[in-house]
JSON list of C-alpha atoms in Angstrom, two decimals:
[
{"chain": "A", "resi": 1, "resn": "MET", "atom": "CA", "xyz": [38.36, -225.95, -65.47]},
{"chain": "A", "resi": 2, "resn": "ARG", "atom": "CA", "xyz": [35.97, -224.37, -62.96]},
{"chain": "A", "resi": 3, "resn": "ASN", "atom": "CA", "xyz": [36.21, -227.44, -60.72]},
{"chain": "A", "resi": 4, "resn": "LYS", "atom": "CA", "xyz": [40.00, -227.49, -60.98]},
{"chain": "A", "resi": 5, "resn": "ILE", "atom": "CA", "xyz": [40.14, -223.84, -59.94]},
{"chain": "A", "resi": 6, "resn": "ILE", "atom": "CA", "xyz": [37.87, -224.50, -56.95]},
{"chain": "A", "resi": 7, "resn": "SER", "atom": "CA", "xyz": [39.90, -227.53, -55.90]},
{"chain": "A", "resi": 8, "resn": "LYS", "atom": "CA", "xyz": [43.26, -225.73, -56.06]},
{"chain": "A", "resi": 9, "resn": "ALA", "atom": "CA", "xyz": [41.90, -222.56, -54.44]},
{"chain": "A", "resi": 10, "resn": "THR", "atom": "CA", "xyz": [40.43, -224.59, -51.58]},
{"chain": "A", "resi": 11, "resn": "GLU", "atom": "CA", "xyz": [43.78, -226.27, -50.97]},
{"chain": "A", "resi": 12, "resn": "LEU", "atom": "CA", "xyz": [45.67, -222.96, -50.99]},
{"chain": "A", "resi": 13, "resn": "PHE", "atom": "CA", "xyz": [43.14, -221.13, -48.80]},
{"chain": "A", "resi": 14, "resn": "LEU", "atom": "CA", "xyz": [43.24, -223.86, -46.15]},
{"chain": "A", "resi": 15, "resn": "ASN", "atom": "CA", "xyz": [47.03, -224.02, -46.16]},
{"chain": "A", "resi": 16, "resn": "PHE", "atom": "CA", "xyz": [47.86, -220.31, -46.33]},
{"chain": "A", "resi": 17, "resn": "GLY", "atom": "CA", "xyz": [44.67, -218.41, -45.49]},
{"chain": "A", "resi": 18, "resn": "PHE", "atom": "CA", "xyz": [42.07, -216.47, -47.44]},
{"chain": "A", "resi": 19, "resn": "LYS", "atom": "CA", "xyz": [43.90, -213.17, -47.08]},
{"chain": "A", "resi": 20, "resn": "SER", "atom": "CA", "xyz": [47.39, -214.12, -48.22]},
{"chain": "A", "resi": 21, "resn": "VAL", "atom": "CA", "xyz": [46.47, -216.21, -51.29]},
{"chain": "A", "resi": 22, "resn": "THR", "atom": "CA", "xyz": [46.06, -214.09, -54.42]},
{"chain": "A", "resi": 23, "resn": "MET", "atom": "CA", "xyz": [44.47, -214.83, -57.76]},
{"chain": "A", "resi": 24, "resn": "ASP", "atom": "CA", "xyz": [47.99, -214.79, -59.21]},
{"chain": "A", "resi": 25, "resn": "ASP", "atom": "CA", "xyz": [49.04, -217.49, -56.75]},
{"chain": "A", "resi": 26, "resn": "ILE", "atom": "CA", "xyz": [46.16, -219.71, -57.82]},
{"chain": "A", "resi": 27, "resn": "ALA", "atom": "CA", "xyz": [46.83, -219.12, -61.51]},
{"chain": "A", "resi": 28, "resn": "ASN", "atom": "CA", "xyz": [50.54, -219.93, -61.09]},
{"chain": "A", "resi": 29, "resn": "GLU", "atom": "CA", "xyz": [49.77, -223.14, -59.20]},
{"chain": "A", "resi": 30, "resn": "LEU", "atom": "CA", "xyz": [47.43, -224.26, -61.98]},
{"chain": "A", "resi": 31, "resn": "GLY", "atom": "CA", "xyz": [49.74, -223.12, -64.79]},
{"chain": "A", "resi": 32, "resn": "ILE", "atom": "CA", "xyz": [47.04, -220.92, -66.31]},
{"chain": "A", "resi": 33, "resn": "SER", "atom": "CA", "xyz": [46.56, -217.19, -66.81]},
{"chain": "A", "resi": 34, "resn": "LYS", "atom": "CA", "xyz": [44.69, -215.10, -64.27]},
{"chain": "A", "resi": 35, "resn": "LYS", "atom": "CA", "xyz": [42.25, -214.19, -67.05]},
{"chain": "A", "resi": 36, "resn": "THR", "atom": "CA", "xyz": [41.16, -217.83, -67.20]},
{"chain": "A", "resi": 37, "resn": "ILE", "atom": "CA", "xyz": [40.12, -217.67, -63.55]},
{"chain": "A", "resi": 38, "resn": "TYR", "atom": "CA", "xyz": [38.15, -214.48, -64.19]},
{"chain": "A", "resi": 39, "resn": "VAL", "atom": "CA", "xyz": [36.21, -216.26, -66.93]},
{"chain": "A", "resi": 40, "resn": "HIS", "atom": "CA", "xyz": [34.68, -218.43, -64.18]},
{"chain": "A", "resi": 41, "resn": "PHE", "atom": "CA", "xyz": [34.82, -216.05, -61.21]},
{"chain": "A", "resi": 42, "resn": "SER", "atom": "CA", "xyz": [34.41, -212.30, -61.61]},
{"chain": "A", "resi": 43, "resn": "ASN", "atom": "CA", "xyz": [36.45, -211.53, -58.47]},
{"chain": "A", "resi": 44, "resn": "LYS", "atom": "CA", "xyz": [38.19, -213.14, -55.51]},
{"chain": "A", "resi": 45, "resn": "THR", "atom": "CA", "xyz": [35.10, -212.86, -53.30]},
{"chain": "A", "resi": 46, "resn": "LYS", "atom": "CA", "xyz": [33.13, -215.03, -55.74]},
{"chain": "A", "resi": 47, "resn": "LEU", "atom": "CA", "xyz": [35.92, -217.61, -55.69]},
{"chain": "A", "resi": 48, "resn": "VAL", "atom": "CA", "xyz": [36.07, -217.59, -51.89]},
{"chain": "A", "resi": 49, "resn": "GLU", "atom": "CA", "xyz": [32.31, -218.09, -51.83]},
{"chain": "A", "resi": 50, "resn": "ALA", "atom": "CA", "xyz": [32.49, -221.02, -54.27]},
{"chain": "A", "resi": 51, "resn": "THR", "atom": "CA", "xyz": [35.32, -222.76, -52.42]},
{"chain": "A", "resi": 52, "resn": "THR", "atom": "CA", "xyz": [33.68, -222.24, -49.02]},
{"chain": "A", "resi": 53, "resn": "PHE", "atom": "CA", "xyz": [30.39, -223.86, -49.96]},
{"chain": "A", "resi": 54, "resn": "HIS", "atom": "CA", "xyz": [32.06, -226.56, -52.07]},
{"chain": "A", "resi": 55, "resn": "LEU", "atom": "CA", "xyz": [34.06, -227.66, -49.02]},
{"chain": "A", "resi": 56, "resn": "PHE", "atom": "CA", "xyz": [30.93, -227.47, -46.88]},
{"chain": "A", "resi": 57, "resn": "ASP", "atom": "CA", "xyz": [29.09, -229.79, -49.30]},
{"chain": "A", "resi": 58, "resn": "VAL", "atom": "CA", "xyz": [32.02, -232.23, -49.39]},
{"chain": "A", "resi": 59, "resn": "ILE", "atom": "CA", "xyz": [32.16, -232.39, -45.61]},
{"chain": "A", "resi": 60, "resn": "CYS", "atom": "CA", "xyz": [28.38, -232.81, -45.35]},
{"chain": "A", "resi": 61, "resn": "ASP", "atom": "CA", "xyz": [28.49, -235.76, -47.76]},
{"chain": "A", "resi": 62, "resn": "GLY", "atom": "CA", "xyz": [31.22, -237.35, -45.69]},
{"chain": "A", "resi": 63, "resn": "ILE", "atom": "CA", "xyz": [29.30, -236.80, -42.45]},
{"chain": "A", "resi": 64, "resn": "ASP", "atom": "CA", "xyz": [26.21, -238.41, -43.98]},
{"chain": "A", "resi": 65, "resn": "GLY", "atom": "CA", "xyz": [28.29, -241.47, -44.90]},
{"chain": "A", "resi": 66, "resn": "ILE", "atom": "CA", "xyz": [29.64, -241.74, -41.36]},
{"chain": "A", "resi": 67, "resn": "CYS", "atom": "CA", "xyz": [26.16, -241.42, -39.85]},
{"chain": "A", "resi": 68, "resn": "ASP", "atom": "CA", "xyz": [24.92, -244.22, -42.10]},
{"chain": "A", "resi": 69, "resn": "THR", "atom": "CA", "xyz": [27.66, -246.67, -41.09]},
{"chain": "A", "resi": 70, "resn": "ALA", "atom": "CA", "xyz": [28.63, -245.88, -37.46]},
{"chain": "A", "resi": 71, "resn": "THR", "atom": "CA", "xyz": [27.79, -248.63, -34.96]},
{"chain": "A", "resi": 72, "resn": "ASN", "atom": "CA", "xyz": [26.81, -246.19, -32.20]},
{"chain": "A", "resi": 73, "resn": "PRO", "atom": "CA", "xyz": [26.41, -242.41, -31.67]},
{"chain": "A", "resi": 74, "resn": "ILE", "atom": "CA", "xyz": [29.68, -242.10, -29.72]},
{"chain": "A", "resi": 75, "resn": "GLU", "atom": "CA", "xyz": [31.71, -243.69, -32.52]},
{"chain": "A", "resi": 76, "resn": "GLU", "atom": "CA", "xyz": [29.81, -241.46, -34.92]},
{"chain": "A", "resi": 77, "resn": "LEU", "atom": "CA", "xyz": [30.88, -238.23, -33.19]},
{"chain": "A", "resi": 78, "resn": "TYR", "atom": "CA", "xyz": [34.53, -239.29, -32.91]},
{"chain": "A", "resi": 79, "resn": "SER", "atom": "CA", "xyz": [34.60, -240.33, -36.58]},
{"chain": "A", "resi": 80, "resn": "ILE", "atom": "CA", "xyz": [33.03, -237.02, -37.64]},
{"chain": "A", "resi": 81, "resn": "LYS", "atom": "CA", "xyz": [35.60, -235.08, -35.61]},
{"chain": "A", "resi": 82, "resn": "LEU", "atom": "CA", "xyz": [38.47, -236.94, -37.28]},
{"chain": "A", "resi": 83, "resn": "TYR", "atom": "CA", "xyz": [36.94, -236.51, -40.73]},
{"chain": "A", "resi": 84, "resn": "VAL", "atom": "CA", "xyz": [36.38, -232.77, -40.33]},
{"chain": "A", "resi": 85, "resn": "MET", "atom": "CA", "xyz": [39.88, -232.21, -38.94]},
{"chain": "A", "resi": 86, "resn": "THR", "atom": "CA", "xyz": [41.40, -234.04, -41.90]},
{"chain": "A", "resi": 87, "resn": "HIS", "atom": "CA", "xyz": [39.49, -231.96, -44.43]},
{"chain": "A", "resi": 88, "resn": "LEU", "atom": "CA", "xyz": [40.25, -228.67, -42.72]},
{"chain": "A", "resi": 89, "resn": "LYS", "atom": "CA", "xyz": [43.99, -229.42, -42.49]},
{"chain": "A", "resi": 90, "resn": "ASN", "atom": "CA", "xyz": [43.73, -229.11, -38.69]},
{"chain": "A", "resi": 91, "resn": "GLU", "atom": "CA", "xyz": [42.62, -225.52, -39.29]},
{"chain": "A", "resi": 92, "resn": "LYS", "atom": "CA", "xyz": [46.22, -224.33, -39.07]},
{"chain": "A", "resi": 93, "resn": "THR", "atom": "CA", "xyz": [45.38, -221.08, -40.85]},
{"chain": "A", "resi": 94, "resn": "SER", "atom": "CA", "xyz": [42.17, -220.52, -38.87]},
{"chain": "A", "resi": 95, "resn": "PRO", "atom": "CA", "xyz": [39.94, -220.35, -41.97]},
{"chain": "A", "resi": 96, "resn": "GLN", "atom": "CA", "xyz": [36.78, -219.65, -39.95]},
{"chain": "A", "resi": 97, "resn": "PHE", "atom": "CA", "xyz": [38.43, -216.66, -38.26]},
{"chain": "A", "resi": 98, "resn": "GLN", "atom": "CA", "xyz": [39.76, -215.27, -41.53]},
{"chain": "A", "resi": 99, "resn": "LEU", "atom": "CA", "xyz": [36.45, -215.80, -43.27]},
{"chain": "A", "resi": 100, "resn": "LYS", "atom": "CA", "xyz": [34.66, -213.89, -40.51]},
{"chain": "A", "resi": 101, "resn": "LYS", "atom": "CA", "xyz": [37.17, -211.03, -40.62]},
{"chain": "A", "resi": 102, "resn": "TYR", "atom": "CA", "xyz": [37.58, -210.55, -44.36]},
{"chain": "A", "resi": 103, "resn": "TYR", "atom": "CA", "xyz": [34.35, -212.01, -45.79]},
{"chain": "A", "resi": 104, "resn": "PRO", "atom": "CA", "xyz": [31.70, -211.52, -43.06]},
{"chain": "A", "resi": 105, "resn": "GLN", "atom": "CA", "xyz": [28.67, -212.05, -45.30]},
{"chain": "A", "resi": 106, "resn": "ILE", "atom": "CA", "xyz": [29.98, -215.38, -46.59]},
{"chain": "A", "resi": 107, "resn": "HIS", "atom": "CA", "xyz": [30.88, -216.36, -43.03]},
{"chain": "A", "resi": 108, "resn": "GLN", "atom": "CA", "xyz": [27.37, -215.66, -41.78]},
{"chain": "A", "resi": 109, "resn": "ARG", "atom": "CA", "xyz": [25.78, -217.68, -44.57]},
{"chain": "A", "resi": 110, "resn": "LEU", "atom": "CA", "xyz": [28.15, -220.55, -43.88]},
{"chain": "A", "resi": 111, "resn": "LYS", "atom": "CA", "xyz": [27.42, -220.43, -40.15]},
{"chain": "A", "resi": 112, "resn": "ASN", "atom": "CA", "xyz": [23.69, -220.61, -40.83]},
{"chain": "A", "resi": 113, "resn": "LYS", "atom": "CA", "xyz": [24.15, -223.64, -43.08]},
{"chain": "A", "resi": 114, "resn": "GLN", "atom": "CA", "xyz": [26.49, -225.27, -40.56]},
{"chain": "A", "resi": 115, "resn": "PHE", "atom": "CA", "xyz": [23.92, -224.85, -37.81]},
{"chain": "A", "resi": 116, "resn": "GLU", "atom": "CA", "xyz": [21.13, -226.35, -39.91]},
{"chain": "A", "resi": 117, "resn": "LYS", "atom": "CA", "xyz": [23.29, -229.36, -40.77]},
{"chain": "A", "resi": 118, "resn": "MET", "atom": "CA", "xyz": [24.81, -229.93, -37.35]},
{"chain": "A", "resi": 119, "resn": "HIS", "atom": "CA", "xyz": [21.60, -229.37, -35.42]},
{"chain": "A", "resi": 120, "resn": "LYS", "atom": "CA", "xyz": [19.78, -231.95, -37.54]},
{"chain": "A", "resi": 121, "resn": "SER", "atom": "CA", "xyz": [22.53, -234.60, -37.49]},
{"chain": "A", "resi": 122, "resn": "VAL", "atom": "CA", "xyz": [23.37, -234.21, -33.78]},
{"chain": "A", "resi": 123, "resn": "LEU", "atom": "CA", "xyz": [19.68, -234.25, -32.84]},
{"chain": "A", "resi": 124, "resn": "GLU", "atom": "CA", "xyz": [19.20, -237.52, -34.73]},
{"chain": "A", "resi": 125, "resn": "SER", "atom": "CA", "xyz": [22.34, -238.92, -33.08]},
{"chain": "A", "resi": 126, "resn": "LEU", "atom": "CA", "xyz": [21.12, -237.96, -29.61]},
{"chain": "A", "resi": 127, "resn": "ILE", "atom": "CA", "xyz": [17.72, -239.53, -30.18]},
{"chain": "A", "resi": 128, "resn": "GLU", "atom": "CA", "xyz": [19.38, -242.74, -31.39]},
{"chain": "A", "resi": 129, "resn": "GLY", "atom": "CA", "xyz": [21.71, -242.65, -28.39]},
{"chain": "A", "resi": 130, "resn": "VAL", "atom": "CA", "xyz": [18.78, -242.45, -26.01]},
{"chain": "A", "resi": 131, "resn": "ARG", "atom": "CA", "xyz": [16.99, -245.25, -27.84]},
{"chain": "A", "resi": 132, "resn": "SER", "atom": "CA", "xyz": [20.04, -247.52, -27.73]},
{"chain": "A", "resi": 133, "resn": "GLY", "atom": "CA", "xyz": [20.79, -246.79, -24.09]},
{"chain": "A", "resi": 134, "resn": "VAL", "atom": "CA", "xyz": [24.14, -245.00, -24.43]},
{"chain": "A", "resi": 135, "resn": "PHE", "atom": "CA", "xyz": [22.67, -241.57, -23.58]},
{"chain": "A", "resi": 136, "resn": "ARG", "atom": "CA", "xyz": [20.42, -240.79, -20.61]},
{"chain": "A", "resi": 137, "resn": "ASP", "atom": "CA", "xyz": [16.70, -240.74, -21.40]},
{"chain": "A", "resi": 138, "resn": "THR", "atom": "CA", "xyz": [16.23, -237.57, -19.32]},
{"chain": "A", "resi": 139, "resn": "ILE", "atom": "CA", "xyz": [18.24, -235.26, -21.59]},
{"chain": "A", "resi": 140, "resn": "ASP", "atom": "CA", "xyz": [16.58, -232.53, -23.66]},
{"chain": "A", "resi": 141, "resn": "THR", "atom": "CA", "xyz": [17.85, -233.59, -27.09]},
{"chain": "A", "resi": 142, "resn": "ASP", "atom": "CA", "xyz": [16.96, -230.33, -28.88]},
{"chain": "A", "resi": 143, "resn": "PHE", "atom": "CA", "xyz": [18.69, -228.21, -26.22]},
{"chain": "A", "resi": 144, "resn": "ILE", "atom": "CA", "xyz": [21.79, -230.43, -26.15]},
{"chain": "A", "resi": 145, "resn": "SER", "atom": "CA", "xyz": [22.14, -230.37, -29.94]},
{"chain": "A", "resi": 146, "resn": "ARG", "atom": "CA", "xyz": [22.05, -226.55, -29.91]},
{"chain": "A", "resi": 147, "resn": "MET", "atom": "CA", "xyz": [24.57, -226.41, -27.06]},
{"chain": "A", "resi": 148, "resn": "TYR", "atom": "CA", "xyz": [26.87, -228.76, -28.96]},
{"chain": "A", "resi": 149, "resn": "PHE", "atom": "CA", "xyz": [26.92, -226.43, -31.95]},
{"chain": "A", "resi": 150, "resn": "THR", "atom": "CA", "xyz": [27.52, -223.41, -29.70]},
{"chain": "A", "resi": 151, "resn": "GLY", "atom": "CA", "xyz": [30.44, -225.15, -28.04]},
{"chain": "A", "resi": 152, "resn": "MET", "atom": "CA", "xyz": [32.02, -226.42, -31.24]},
{"chain": "A", "resi": 153, "resn": "THR", "atom": "CA", "xyz": [31.92, -222.94, -32.77]},
{"chain": "A", "resi": 154, "resn": "GLY", "atom": "CA", "xyz": [32.96, -221.26, -29.52]},
{"chain": "A", "resi": 155, "resn": "ILE", "atom": "CA", "xyz": [36.24, -223.18, -29.19]},
{"chain": "A", "resi": 156, "resn": "LYS", "atom": "CA", "xyz": [37.30, -221.69, -32.54]},
{"chain": "A", "resi": 157, "resn": "ASP", "atom": "CA", "xyz": [37.18, -218.15, -31.13]},
{"chain": "A", "resi": 158, "resn": "ASN", "atom": "CA", "xyz": [40.77, -216.97, -30.86]},
{"chain": "A", "resi": 159, "resn": "MET", "atom": "CA", "xyz": [39.88, -214.49, -28.10]},
{"chain": "A", "resi": 160, "resn": "PHE", "atom": "CA", "xyz": [38.86, -217.29, -25.74]},
{"chain": "A", "resi": 161, "resn": "PHE", "atom": "CA", "xyz": [41.18, -220.02, -27.00]},
{"chain": "A", "resi": 162, "resn": "PRO", "atom": "CA", "xyz": [44.35, -218.41, -28.45]},
{"chain": "A", "resi": 163, "resn": "HIS", "atom": "CA", "xyz": [45.85, -220.44, -31.27]},
{"chain": "A", "resi": 164, "resn": "ASP", "atom": "CA", "xyz": [49.34, -220.07, -29.82]},
{"chain": "A", "resi": 165, "resn": "LYS", "atom": "CA", "xyz": [48.15, -221.80, -26.64]},
{"chain": "A", "resi": 166, "resn": "TYR", "atom": "CA", "xyz": [45.63, -224.38, -27.86]},
{"chain": "A", "resi": 167, "resn": "GLN", "atom": "CA", "xyz": [45.83, -226.75, -30.82]},
{"chain": "A", "resi": 168, "resn": "MET", "atom": "CA", "xyz": [42.49, -227.27, -32.57]},
{"chain": "A", "resi": 169, "resn": "GLU", "atom": "CA", "xyz": [42.85, -231.04, -32.28]},
{"chain": "A", "resi": 170, "resn": "TYR", "atom": "CA", "xyz": [43.14, -230.71, -28.49]},
{"chain": "A", "resi": 171, "resn": "LEU", "atom": "CA", "xyz": [40.15, -228.36, -28.28]},
{"chain": "A", "resi": 172, "resn": "MET", "atom": "CA", "xyz": [37.89, -230.58, -30.34]},
{"chain": "A", "resi": 173, "resn": "GLU", "atom": "CA", "xyz": [38.97, -233.73, -28.49]},
{"chain": "A", "resi": 174, "resn": "SER", "atom": "CA", "xyz": [38.48, -232.10, -25.08]},
{"chain": "A", "resi": 175, "resn": "TYR", "atom": "CA", "xyz": [35.13, -230.55, -25.92]},
{"chain": "A", "resi": 176, "resn": "LEU", "atom": "CA", "xyz": [33.81, -233.80, -27.38]},
{"chain": "A", "resi": 177, "resn": "GLU", "atom": "CA", "xyz": [34.75, -235.67, -24.20]},
{"chain": "A", "resi": 178, "resn": "TYR", "atom": "CA", "xyz": [33.23, -232.89, -22.06]},
{"chain": "A", "resi": 179, "resn": "HIS", "atom": "CA", "xyz": [30.00, -233.07, -24.07]},
{"chain": "A", "resi": 180, "resn": "LEU", "atom": "CA", "xyz": [29.69, -236.84, -23.94]},
{"chain": "A", "resi": 181, "resn": "ARG", "atom": "CA", "xyz": [30.52, -237.26, -20.25]},
{"chain": "A", "resi": 182, "resn": "ALA", "atom": "CA", "xyz": [27.55, -235.03, -19.45]},
{"chain": "A", "resi": 183, "resn": "ILE", "atom": "CA", "xyz": [24.99, -237.23, -21.20]},
{"chain": "A", "resi": 184, "resn": "VAL", "atom": "CA", "xyz": [26.21, -240.85, -21.28]},
{"chain": "A", "resi": 185, "resn": "THR", "atom": "CA", "xyz": [24.80, -243.76, -19.29]},
{"chain": "A", "resi": 186, "resn": "ASP", "atom": "CA", "xyz": [27.03, -246.40, -17.70]},
{"chain": "A", "resi": 187, "resn": "LYS", "atom": "CA", "xyz": [26.84, -248.31, -20.97]},
{"chain": "A", "resi": 188, "resn": "GLY", "atom": "CA", "xyz": [27.85, -245.20, -22.88]},
{"chain": "A", "resi": 189, "resn": "MET", "atom": "CA", "xyz": [30.69, -244.45, -20.45]},
{"chain": "A", "resi": 190, "resn": "THR", "atom": "CA", "xyz": [32.27, -247.83, -21.21]},
{"chain": "A", "resi": 191, "resn": "ILE", "atom": "CA", "xyz": [32.22, -247.06, -24.94]},
{"chain": "A", "resi": 192, "resn": "LEU", "atom": "CA", "xyz": [33.53, -243.52, -24.34]},
{"chain": "A", "resi": 193, "resn": "ASN", "atom": "CA", "xyz": [36.41, -244.71, -22.16]},
{"chain": "A", "resi": 194, "resn": "ASN", "atom": "CA", "xyz": [37.45, -247.13, -24.91]},
{"chain": "A", "resi": 195, "resn": "PHE", "atom": "CA", "xyz": [37.69, -244.25, -27.40]},
{"chain": "A", "resi": 196, "resn": "ILE", "atom": "CA", "xyz": [39.61, -242.07, -24.92]},
{"chain": "A", "resi": 197, "resn": "ASN", "atom": "CA", "xyz": [42.08, -244.88, -24.19]},
{"chain": "A", "resi": 198, "resn": "LYS", "atom": "CA", "xyz": [42.59, -245.49, -27.92]},
{"chain": "A", "resi": 199, "resn": "SER", "atom": "CA", "xyz": [43.26, -241.79, -28.39]},
{"chain": "A", "resi": 200, "resn": "ILE", "atom": "CA", "xyz": [45.82, -241.75, -25.56]},
{"chain": "A", "resi": 201, "resn": "THR", "atom": "CA", "xyz": [47.52, -244.84, -26.97]},
{"chain": "A", "resi": 202, "resn": "LYS", "atom": "CA", "xyz": [47.83, -243.23, -30.43]},
{"chain": "A", "resi": 203, "resn": "THR", "atom": "CA", "xyz": [49.17, -240.00, -28.90]},
{"chain": "A", "resi": 204, "resn": "ASN", "atom": "CA", "xyz": [51.83, -241.85, -26.92]},
{"chain": "A", "resi": 205, "resn": "ALA", "atom": "CA", "xyz": [52.80, -244.19, -29.77]}
]
C-alpha cells in the first residue's frame, strides 16, 4: 500500500501541484481512508518527501540506462532531456518552484542530490565526448559540467523565464543547443544539426 500511495501522490503532485493536492484528494483517488495514508506517512510533508525522492530515484535509473546505451554524448543528452520531460509531465505545475516555496528543506536536499548526479553523469559524458572527437579537447570538463547544471536549474526560475511566456520544452531544447554549440567539434556539429533538424521536423509535422 505504501508504494501505491507514493505512486498516486506523485501523479497528483505533478499534475496539480504540491500545494493544491490534499491528503483527502489522494485518499479519494485510491479509494481508501485518509487514516490508511497516515499509517504510512505521519503528515503531508513526509509524503511529499517520499514522492520527491522516489521520483528522483526513478529518473536516475532511467538516465543510467540511457548513458549505458547511447551511441554518442550528444544523443545521450537529447535522450535524457526527453526522458526527464516525460516523467515530469512537462513540468506544467512547476513542481520545483512549488517545492522550493512550500517545502524549502526538501527542495534543498533534492537540489544537492541532483547536482551530485548531474555533475557526475555530465562530466563522464564530456570526457567521452572529448575522447570520441565530438567535443573540443580544450574544454574544461569539470567547469562545463558545473555550468550545465547551473543553466538547467536557472531556466526553471520563474523570475527570469516566466511560465506564461516560455514553455519548459522550449527552454530545455534551447539551452541544450546553446550548451552543445559552445563545445562541439565539426564532427559534433554534424551530429547536433541532425538532432536539431529532426526536432524541427517533428514540431512541424
